[in-house]
Coordinates of C-alpha atoms and ligand atoms in Angstrom, one line a residue:
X17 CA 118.7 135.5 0.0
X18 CA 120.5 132.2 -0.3
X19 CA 119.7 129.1 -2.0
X20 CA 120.3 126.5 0.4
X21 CA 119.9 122.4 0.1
X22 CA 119.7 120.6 3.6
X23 CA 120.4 116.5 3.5
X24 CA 119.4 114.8 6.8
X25 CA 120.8 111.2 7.3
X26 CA 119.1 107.9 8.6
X27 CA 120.4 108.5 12.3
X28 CA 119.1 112.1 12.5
X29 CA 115.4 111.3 11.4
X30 CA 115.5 108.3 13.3
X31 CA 112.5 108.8 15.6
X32 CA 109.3 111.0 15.6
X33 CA 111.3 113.1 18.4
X34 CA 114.6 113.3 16.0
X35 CA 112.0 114.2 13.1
X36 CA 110.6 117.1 15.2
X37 CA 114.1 118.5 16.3
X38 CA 115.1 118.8 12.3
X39 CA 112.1 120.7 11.4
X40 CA 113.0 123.0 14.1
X41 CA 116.5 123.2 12.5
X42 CA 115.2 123.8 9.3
X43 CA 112.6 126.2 10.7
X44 CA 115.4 127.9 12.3
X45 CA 117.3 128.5 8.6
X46 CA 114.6 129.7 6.9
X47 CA 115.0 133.0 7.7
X48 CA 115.5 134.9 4.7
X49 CA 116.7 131.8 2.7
X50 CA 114.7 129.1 0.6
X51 CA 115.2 125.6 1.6
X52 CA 115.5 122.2 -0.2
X53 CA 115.4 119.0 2.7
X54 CA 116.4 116.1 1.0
X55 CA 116.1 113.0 3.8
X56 CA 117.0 109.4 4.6
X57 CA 114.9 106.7 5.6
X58 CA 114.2 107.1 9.6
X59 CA 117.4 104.9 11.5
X60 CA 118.0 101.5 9.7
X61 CA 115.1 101.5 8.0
X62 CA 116.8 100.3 4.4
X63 CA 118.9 97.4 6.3
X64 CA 115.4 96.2 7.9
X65 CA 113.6 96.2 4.3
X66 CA 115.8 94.8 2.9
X67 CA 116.2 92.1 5.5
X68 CA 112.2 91.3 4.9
X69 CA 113.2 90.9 1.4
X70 CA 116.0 88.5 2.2
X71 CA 113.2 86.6 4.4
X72 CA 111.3 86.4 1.2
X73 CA 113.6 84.9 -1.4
X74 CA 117.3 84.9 -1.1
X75 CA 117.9 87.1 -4.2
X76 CA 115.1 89.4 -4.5
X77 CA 114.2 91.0 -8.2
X78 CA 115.8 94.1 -8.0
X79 CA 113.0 95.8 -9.6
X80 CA 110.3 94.9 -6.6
X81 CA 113.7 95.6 -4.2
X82 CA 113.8 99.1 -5.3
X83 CA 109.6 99.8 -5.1
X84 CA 110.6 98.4 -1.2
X85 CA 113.4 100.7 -0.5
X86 CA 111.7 103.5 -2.0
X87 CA 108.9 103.4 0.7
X88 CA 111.6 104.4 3.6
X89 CA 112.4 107.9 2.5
X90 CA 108.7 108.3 1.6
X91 CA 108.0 108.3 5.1
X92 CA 110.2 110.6 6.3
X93 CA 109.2 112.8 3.7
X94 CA 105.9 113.2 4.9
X95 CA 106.7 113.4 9.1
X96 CA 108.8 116.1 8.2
X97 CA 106.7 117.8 5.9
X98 CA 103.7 117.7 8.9
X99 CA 106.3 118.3 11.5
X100 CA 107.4 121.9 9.6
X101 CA 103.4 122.2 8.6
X102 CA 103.1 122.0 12.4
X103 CA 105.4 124.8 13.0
X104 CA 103.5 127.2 11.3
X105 CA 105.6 126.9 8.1
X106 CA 104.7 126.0 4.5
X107 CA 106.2 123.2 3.6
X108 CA 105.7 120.5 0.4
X109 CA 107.0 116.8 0.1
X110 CA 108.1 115.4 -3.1
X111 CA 108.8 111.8 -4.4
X112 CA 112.2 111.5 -6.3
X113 CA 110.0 111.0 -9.1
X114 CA 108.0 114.2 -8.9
X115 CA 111.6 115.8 -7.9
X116 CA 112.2 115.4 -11.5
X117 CA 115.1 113.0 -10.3
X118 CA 115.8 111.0 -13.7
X119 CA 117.8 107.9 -13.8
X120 CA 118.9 105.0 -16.2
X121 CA 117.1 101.2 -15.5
X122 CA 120.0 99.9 -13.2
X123 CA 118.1 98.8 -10.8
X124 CA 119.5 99.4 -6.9
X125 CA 122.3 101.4 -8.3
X126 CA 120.7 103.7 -10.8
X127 CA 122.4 106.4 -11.9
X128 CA 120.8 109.6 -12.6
X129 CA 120.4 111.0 -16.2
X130 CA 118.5 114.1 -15.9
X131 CA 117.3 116.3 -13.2
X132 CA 114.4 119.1 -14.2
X133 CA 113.6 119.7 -10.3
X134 CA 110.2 122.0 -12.2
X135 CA 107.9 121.4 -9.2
X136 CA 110.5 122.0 -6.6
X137 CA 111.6 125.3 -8.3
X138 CA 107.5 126.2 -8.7
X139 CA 107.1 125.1 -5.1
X140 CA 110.0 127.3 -3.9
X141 CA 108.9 130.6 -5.7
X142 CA 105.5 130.1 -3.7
X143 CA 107.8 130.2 -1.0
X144 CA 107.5 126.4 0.2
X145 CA 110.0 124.3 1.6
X146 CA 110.4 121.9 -0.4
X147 CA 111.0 118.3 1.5
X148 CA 112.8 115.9 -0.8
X149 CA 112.8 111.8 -0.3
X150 CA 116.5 111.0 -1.3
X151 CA 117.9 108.3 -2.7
X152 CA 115.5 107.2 -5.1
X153 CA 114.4 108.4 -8.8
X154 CA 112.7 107.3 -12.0
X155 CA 113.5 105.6 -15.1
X156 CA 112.5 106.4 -18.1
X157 CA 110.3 103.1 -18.1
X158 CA 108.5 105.2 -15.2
X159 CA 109.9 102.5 -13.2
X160 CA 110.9 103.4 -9.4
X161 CA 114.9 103.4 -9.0
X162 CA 117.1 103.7 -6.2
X163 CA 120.8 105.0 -6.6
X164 CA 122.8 102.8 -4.2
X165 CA 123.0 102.5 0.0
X166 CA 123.6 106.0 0.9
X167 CA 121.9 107.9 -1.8
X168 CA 120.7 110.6 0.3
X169 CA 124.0 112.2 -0.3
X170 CA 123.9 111.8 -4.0
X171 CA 120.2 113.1 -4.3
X172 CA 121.2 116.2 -2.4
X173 CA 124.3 117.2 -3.7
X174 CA 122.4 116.7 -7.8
X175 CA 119.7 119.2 -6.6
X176 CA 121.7 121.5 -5.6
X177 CA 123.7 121.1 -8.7
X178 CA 120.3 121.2 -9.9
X179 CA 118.9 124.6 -9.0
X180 CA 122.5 126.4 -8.4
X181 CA 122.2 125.9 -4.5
X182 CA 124.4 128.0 -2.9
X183 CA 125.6 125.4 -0.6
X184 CA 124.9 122.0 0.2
X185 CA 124.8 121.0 3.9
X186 CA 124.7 117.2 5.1
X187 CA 123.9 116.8 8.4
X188 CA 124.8 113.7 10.0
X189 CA 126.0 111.8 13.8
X190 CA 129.2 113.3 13.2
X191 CA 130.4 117.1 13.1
X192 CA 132.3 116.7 10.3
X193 CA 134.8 115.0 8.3
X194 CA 137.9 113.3 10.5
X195 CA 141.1 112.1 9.9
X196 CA 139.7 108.9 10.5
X197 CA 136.2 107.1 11.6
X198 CA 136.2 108.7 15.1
X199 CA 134.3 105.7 16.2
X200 CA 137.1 103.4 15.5
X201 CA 140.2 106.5 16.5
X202 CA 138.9 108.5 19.0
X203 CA 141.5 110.8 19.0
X204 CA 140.8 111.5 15.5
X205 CA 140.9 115.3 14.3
X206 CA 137.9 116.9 12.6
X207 CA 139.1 118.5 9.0
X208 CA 138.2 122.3 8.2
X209 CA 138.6 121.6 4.7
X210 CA 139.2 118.9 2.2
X211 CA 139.4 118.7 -1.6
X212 CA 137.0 117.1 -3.8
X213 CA 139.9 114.5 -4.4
X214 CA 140.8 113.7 -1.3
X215 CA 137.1 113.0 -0.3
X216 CA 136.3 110.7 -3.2
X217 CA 139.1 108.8 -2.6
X218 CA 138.0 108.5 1.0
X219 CA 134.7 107.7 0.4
X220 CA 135.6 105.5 -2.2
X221 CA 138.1 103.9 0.0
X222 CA 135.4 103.1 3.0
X223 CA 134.4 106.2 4.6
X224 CA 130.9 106.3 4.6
X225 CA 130.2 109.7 5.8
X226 CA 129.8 110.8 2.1
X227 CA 128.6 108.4 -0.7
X228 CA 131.5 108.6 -3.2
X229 CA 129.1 109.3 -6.2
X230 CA 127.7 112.3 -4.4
X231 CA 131.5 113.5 -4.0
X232 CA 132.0 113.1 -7.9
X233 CA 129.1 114.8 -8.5
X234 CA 130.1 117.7 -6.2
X235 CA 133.5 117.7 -8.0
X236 CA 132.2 117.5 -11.8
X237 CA 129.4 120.6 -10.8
X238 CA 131.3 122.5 -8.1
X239 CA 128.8 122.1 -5.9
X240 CA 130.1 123.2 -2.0
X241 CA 129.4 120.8 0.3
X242 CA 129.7 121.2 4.0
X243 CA 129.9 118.0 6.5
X244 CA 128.2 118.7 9.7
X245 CA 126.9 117.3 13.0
X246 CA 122.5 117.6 13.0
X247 CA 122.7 117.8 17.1
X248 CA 125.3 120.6 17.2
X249 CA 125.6 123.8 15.8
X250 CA 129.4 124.0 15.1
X251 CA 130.4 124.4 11.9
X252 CA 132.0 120.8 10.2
X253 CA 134.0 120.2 7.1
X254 CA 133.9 122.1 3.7
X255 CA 134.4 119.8 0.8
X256 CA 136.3 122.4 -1.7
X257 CA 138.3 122.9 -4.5
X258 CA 142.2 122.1 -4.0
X259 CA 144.0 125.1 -2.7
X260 CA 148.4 125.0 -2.6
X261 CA 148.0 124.8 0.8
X262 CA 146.7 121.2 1.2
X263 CA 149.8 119.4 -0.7
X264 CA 151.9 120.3 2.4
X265 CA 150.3 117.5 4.6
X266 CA 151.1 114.0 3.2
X267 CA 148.6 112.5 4.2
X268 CA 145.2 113.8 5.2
X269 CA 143.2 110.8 6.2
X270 CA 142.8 107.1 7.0
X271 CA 140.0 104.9 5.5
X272 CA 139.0 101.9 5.8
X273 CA 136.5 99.5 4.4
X274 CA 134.8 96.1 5.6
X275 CA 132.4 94.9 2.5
X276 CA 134.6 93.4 0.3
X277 CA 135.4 89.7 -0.4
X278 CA 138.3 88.2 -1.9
X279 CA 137.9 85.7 -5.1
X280 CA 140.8 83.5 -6.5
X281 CA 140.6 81.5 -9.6
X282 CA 143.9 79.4 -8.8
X283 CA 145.7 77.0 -12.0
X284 CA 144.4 79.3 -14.4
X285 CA 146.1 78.6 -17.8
X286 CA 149.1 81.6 -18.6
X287 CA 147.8 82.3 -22.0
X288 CA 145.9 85.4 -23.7
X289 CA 142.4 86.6 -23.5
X290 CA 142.1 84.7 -20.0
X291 CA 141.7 88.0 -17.9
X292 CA 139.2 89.5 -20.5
X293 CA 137.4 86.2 -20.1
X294 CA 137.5 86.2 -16.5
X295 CA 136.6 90.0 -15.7
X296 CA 133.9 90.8 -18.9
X297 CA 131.8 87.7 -17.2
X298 CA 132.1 89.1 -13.9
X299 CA 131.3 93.0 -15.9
X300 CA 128.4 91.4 -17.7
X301 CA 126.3 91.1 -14.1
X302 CA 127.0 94.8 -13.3
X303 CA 129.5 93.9 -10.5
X304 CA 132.2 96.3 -9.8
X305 CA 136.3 94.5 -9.4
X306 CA 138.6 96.8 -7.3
X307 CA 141.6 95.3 -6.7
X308 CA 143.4 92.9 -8.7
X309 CA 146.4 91.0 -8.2
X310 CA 147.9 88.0 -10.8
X311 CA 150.7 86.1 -9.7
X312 CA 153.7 84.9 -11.4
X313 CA 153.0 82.0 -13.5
X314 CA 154.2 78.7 -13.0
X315 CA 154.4 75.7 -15.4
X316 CA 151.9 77.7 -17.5
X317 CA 149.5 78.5 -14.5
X318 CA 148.6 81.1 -12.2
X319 CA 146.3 82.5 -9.5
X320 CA 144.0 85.5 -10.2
X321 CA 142.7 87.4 -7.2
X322 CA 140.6 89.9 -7.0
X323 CA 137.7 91.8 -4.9
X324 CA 134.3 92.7 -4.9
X325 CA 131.5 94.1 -2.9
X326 CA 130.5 91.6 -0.4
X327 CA 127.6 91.3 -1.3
X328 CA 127.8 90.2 -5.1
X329 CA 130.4 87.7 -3.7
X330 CA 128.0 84.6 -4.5
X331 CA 126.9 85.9 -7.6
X332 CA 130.9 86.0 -8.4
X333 CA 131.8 82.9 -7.4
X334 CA 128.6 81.2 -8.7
X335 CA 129.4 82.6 -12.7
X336 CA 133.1 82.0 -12.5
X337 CA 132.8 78.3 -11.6
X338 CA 131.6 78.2 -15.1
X339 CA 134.4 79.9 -16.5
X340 CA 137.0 78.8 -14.6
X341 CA 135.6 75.1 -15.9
X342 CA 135.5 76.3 -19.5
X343 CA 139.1 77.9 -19.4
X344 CA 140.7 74.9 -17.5
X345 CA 141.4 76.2 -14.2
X346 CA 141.5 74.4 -11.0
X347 CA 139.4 76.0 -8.7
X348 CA 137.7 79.0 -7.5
X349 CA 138.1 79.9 -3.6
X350 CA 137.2 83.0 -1.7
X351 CA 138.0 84.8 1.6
X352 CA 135.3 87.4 3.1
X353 CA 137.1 87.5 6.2
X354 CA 139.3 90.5 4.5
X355 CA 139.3 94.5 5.1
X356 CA 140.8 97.0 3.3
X357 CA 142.9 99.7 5.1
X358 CA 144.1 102.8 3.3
X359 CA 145.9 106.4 3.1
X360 CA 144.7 109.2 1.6
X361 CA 146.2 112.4 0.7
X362 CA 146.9 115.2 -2.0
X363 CA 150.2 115.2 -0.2
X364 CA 151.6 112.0 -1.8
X365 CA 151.9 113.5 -5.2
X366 CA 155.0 115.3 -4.0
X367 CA 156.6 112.9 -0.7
X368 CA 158.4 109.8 -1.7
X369 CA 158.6 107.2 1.2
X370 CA 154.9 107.4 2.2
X371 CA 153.7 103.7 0.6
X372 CA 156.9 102.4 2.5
X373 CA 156.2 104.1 5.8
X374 CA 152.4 102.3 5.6
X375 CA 153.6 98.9 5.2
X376 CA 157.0 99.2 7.8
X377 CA 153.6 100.7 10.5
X378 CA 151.3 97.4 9.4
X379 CA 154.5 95.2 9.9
X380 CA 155.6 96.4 13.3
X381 CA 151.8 95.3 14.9
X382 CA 152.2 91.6 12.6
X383 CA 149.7 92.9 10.4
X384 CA 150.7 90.7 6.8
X385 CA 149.4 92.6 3.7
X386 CA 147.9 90.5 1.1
X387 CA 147.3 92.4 -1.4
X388 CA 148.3 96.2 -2.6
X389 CA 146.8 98.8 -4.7
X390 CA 147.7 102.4 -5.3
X391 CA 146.9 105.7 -7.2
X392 CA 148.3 108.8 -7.7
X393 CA 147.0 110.0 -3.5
X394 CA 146.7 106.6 -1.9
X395 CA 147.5 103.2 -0.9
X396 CA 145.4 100.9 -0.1
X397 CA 146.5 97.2 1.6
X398 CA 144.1 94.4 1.6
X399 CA 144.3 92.3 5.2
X400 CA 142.4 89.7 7.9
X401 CA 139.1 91.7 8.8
X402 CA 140.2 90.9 12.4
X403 CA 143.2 93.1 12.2
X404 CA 141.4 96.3 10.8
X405 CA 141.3 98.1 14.2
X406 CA 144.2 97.8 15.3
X407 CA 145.8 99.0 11.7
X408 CA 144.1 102.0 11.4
X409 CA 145.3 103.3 14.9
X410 CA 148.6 102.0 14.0
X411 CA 148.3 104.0 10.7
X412 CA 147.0 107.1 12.4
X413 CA 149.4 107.9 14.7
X414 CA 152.4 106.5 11.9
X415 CA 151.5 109.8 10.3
X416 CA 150.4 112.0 13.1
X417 CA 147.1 112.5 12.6
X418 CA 146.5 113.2 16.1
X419 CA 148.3 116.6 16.5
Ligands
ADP507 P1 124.0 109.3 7.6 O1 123.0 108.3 8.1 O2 123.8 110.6 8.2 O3 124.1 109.3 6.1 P2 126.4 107.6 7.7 O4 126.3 106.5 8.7 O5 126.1 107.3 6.3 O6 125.4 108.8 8.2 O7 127.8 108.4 7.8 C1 128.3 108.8 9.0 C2 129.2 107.8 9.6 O8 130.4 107.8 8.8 C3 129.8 108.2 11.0 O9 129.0 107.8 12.0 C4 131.2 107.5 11.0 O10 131.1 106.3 11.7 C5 131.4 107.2 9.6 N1 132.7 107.6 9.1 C6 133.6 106.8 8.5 N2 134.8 107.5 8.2 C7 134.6 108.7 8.7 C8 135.4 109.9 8.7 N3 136.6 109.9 8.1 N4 134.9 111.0 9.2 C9 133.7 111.1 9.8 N5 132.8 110.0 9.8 C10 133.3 108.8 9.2
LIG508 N1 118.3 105.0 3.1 C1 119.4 104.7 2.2 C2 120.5 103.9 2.8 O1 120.3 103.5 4.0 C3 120.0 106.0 1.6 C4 120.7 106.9 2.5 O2 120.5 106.8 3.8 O3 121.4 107.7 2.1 O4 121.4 103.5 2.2
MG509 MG1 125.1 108.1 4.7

C-alpha cells in the first residue's frame, strides 16, 4: 500500500464540473493506496480576492488579506470532499490549521515552522481521504497565514514530507515540466526528469509550474515529486535527485519571469556603508532584492540598480526617497516595463562559452541586455518586457531545445 499526496491546481478545480472530474481521479487511485488531496482555490479565485481587497483600500493589512485568501482553498476543500462523499467514498476536509500546518507571523508569505499533520494521520488510519486546503496555515498567535501565490505546491510537497509520502503528484494544465513555458514555445519538449537544482532555479527564475519554496522543500526532505497533466493520464516529469547523466546537456531549460521592477538610486555618494544603508531599509519591510548592479563611480557618484517583485515596487520607491534624501543622492527612478530571461542547467558547471552564446542569441534579434546575473547553473539577463517573447524562442532554439 502506498502513501500517496495528490495537489490539484487553481485551473483543474476551476468549476463544479472540473471539481467532479478530480474526485473521480482520486477515486480512481485509491485502490489499495491512502490519499492526501491538497487543493488550490477554484480558477483565479486568489487574483479576484485580492482584487476586492484592492477595491477596498489600496494597501490592505496583510493580516485581514490572509483571513481573505484563506477562504478560497476552503471552498474547494469542501466541493471536493462532497464530490468524493458522493462517490461512495469516505472522505474528510481539513483547514491548514487543523492540518497541523504551522507557520511563523509573516503575513502573505509565511513560512511554515512545524507540521504535526495528527488529524490527517488519525483520519487516514480510519481509512479517509483526507482533503487538504493548501496554501494557508497558522501562526502561533492562532492567527490565519498564507505562504505566498502558489502555495498549493508548498503545502503538498511539506505533507508529504510530513507523513513519509511515497510520492508527491501535482497535477496541473500542463503534462509536465518543459524546456520552456509551452504557452510561450510551442515546440517546447516535456522533461522526463529533472534535478532538484535545476528546478529551483527554474522556478525561482519565473517558471511558475512549481513554487520555488516547495522545490526547496522537496530538495532539503527528498521528497519525489512528479509534474503532471490533471486531464491526461500520461506520466509528466520527476523532480529527482541529480544523476551523472544530466551534466551532459548544457542547458536544460529556459525561464522567464515578468513581475519584477527595476529601481535606481542615481548620484548616490561613492563612500562606505551606502549599500548597507540602501538595501537593510529596503530588508527592514520584508522585501526580497534579486539583482543588483552598481556602476562605476564618477566624481564621487554612482547609480545603484536593483530589482524587486512588482508588486512591492511602490513600497521600494516610497522608503528609499527618504534615504536616498538622507544619504545625498539625486534621485530615485524606476522601470516596470522590464523581464527577466534566463538559462538553466546542471550542464554549465562543466561547458565554458554558454553565458556568451546567451548574449551573441539576444544580440542577433536587437535584444540589449541591461542588466546580468549569474550562478553556478544559470544566467539570467534583465530586458524591455516587450522583448520577452521573442528572446525566449531565440534562446530555445540557440541551444536546441527543440530536438
Ligand atoms: P496550477 O494552477 O496548477 O498551480 P500554475 O499556473 O501555477 O498551475 O502552473 C502551470 C503553468 O506554469 C503552465 O500553465 C505554464 O504556463 C507555466 N509554466 C511556466 N514555465 C513552465 C515550464 N517550463 N514547464 C511547464 N509549465 C510552465
Ligand atoms: N490559490 C493560491 C494562489 O493562487 C495558491 C495556489 O494556487 O497554489 O496563489
Ligand atoms: Mg501553481
Amino acid at each position: 500500500m502506498a502513501l500517496i499526496v495528490q495537489k490539484y491546481g487553481g485551473s483543474s478545480v476551476a468549476d463544479v464540473e472540473k471539481v467532479k472530474s478530480v474526485a473521480r481521479r482520486v477515486a480512481a487511485a485509491t485502490a489499495g493506496n491512502q490519499l492526501i488531496v491538497v487543493v488550490s482555490a477554484m480558477g483565479k479565485t486568489t487574483d479576484s480576492l485580492i482584487g476586492l481587497a484592492n477595491q477596498v483600500v489600496p494597501a490592505p493589512d496583510p493580516r485581514e488579506m490572509d483571513m481573505l485568501l484563506a477562504t478560497g482553498e476552503q471552498v474547494t476543500i469542501a466541493l471536493l470532499a462532497m464530490a468524493l462523499q458522493g462517490l461512495g467514498l469516505r472522505a474528510r476536509s481539513f483547514t491548514g490549521a487543523q492540518a497541523g500546518l504551522r507557520t511563523d507571523d509573516a503575513h502573505t508569505k509565511a513560512r511554515i515552522t512545524q507540521i504535526t499533520a495528527e488529524r490527517v494521520r488519525r483520519a487516514l488510519d480510519a481509512g479517509e481521504i483526507v482533503v487538504v486546503a493548501g496554501f494557508q496555515g497558522v501562526s502561533d498567535a492562532d492567527e490565519i497565514t498564507t505562504l505566498g501565490r502558489g502555495g498549493s505546491d508548498l503545502t503538498a510537497v511539506a505533507l508529504a514530507a510530513a507523513v513519509k509520502a511515497d510520492v508527491c503528484e501535482i497535477y496541473t494544465d500542463v503534462d509536465g515540466v518543459y524546456t520552456a513555458d509551452p504557452n510561450i514555445v510551442p515546440e517546447a519538449k516535456k522533461l522526463d526528469r529533472i534535478s532538484y537544482d535545476e528546478m529551483l532555479e527554474m522556478a525561482s527564475l519565473g517558471a511558475k509550474v512549481l513554487q520555488s519554496r516547495s522545490v526547496e522543500f522537496a530538495k532539503k526532505y527528498g521528497v519525489p515529486v512528479h509534474v503532471r497533466s490533471t486531464f491526461k493520464s500520461d506520466p509528466g516529469t520527476l523532480v529527482t535527485r541529480e544523476d551523472p547523466n544530466m551534466e551532459a546537456v548544457v542547458v536544460t531549460g529556459i525561464a522567464h519571469d515578468r513581475g519584477q521592477a527595476k529601481v535606481t538610486i542615481r548620484g548616490v555618494p561613492d563612500r562606505p556603508g551606502i549599500a548597507a544603508q540602501v538595501f537593510g531599509t529596503v530588508s527592514d519591510h520584508g522585501i526580497v532584492v534579486d539583482m543588483i548592479v552598481q556602476n562605476v563611480s564618477r566624481d564621487g557618484l554612482s547609480d545603484i540598480s536593483f530589482t524587486v517583485p512588482r508588486g512591492d515596487r511602490p513600497t521600494v520607491v516610497a522608503t528609499l526617497e527618504d534615504v536616498a534624501t538622507k544619504i545625498g543622492a539625486e534621485s530615485v527612478t524606476y522601470d516596470d516595463r522590464i523581464a527577466k530571461v534566463s538559462i538553466v542547467g546542471v550542464g554549465m558547471r562543466s561547458h565554458s562559452g554558454v553565458a556568451a552564446r546567451m548574449f551573441r542569441a539576444l544580440s542577433r534579434e536587437g535584444v540589449n541586455i541591461h542588466m546580468i546575473s549569474t550562478s553556478e547553473i544559470a544566467v539570467s539577463c534583465v530586458i524591455e518586457d516587450k522583448y520577452v517573447e521573442l528572446a525566449v524562442r531565440a534562446l530555445h532554439d540557440t541551444f536546441e531545445l527543440a530536438v
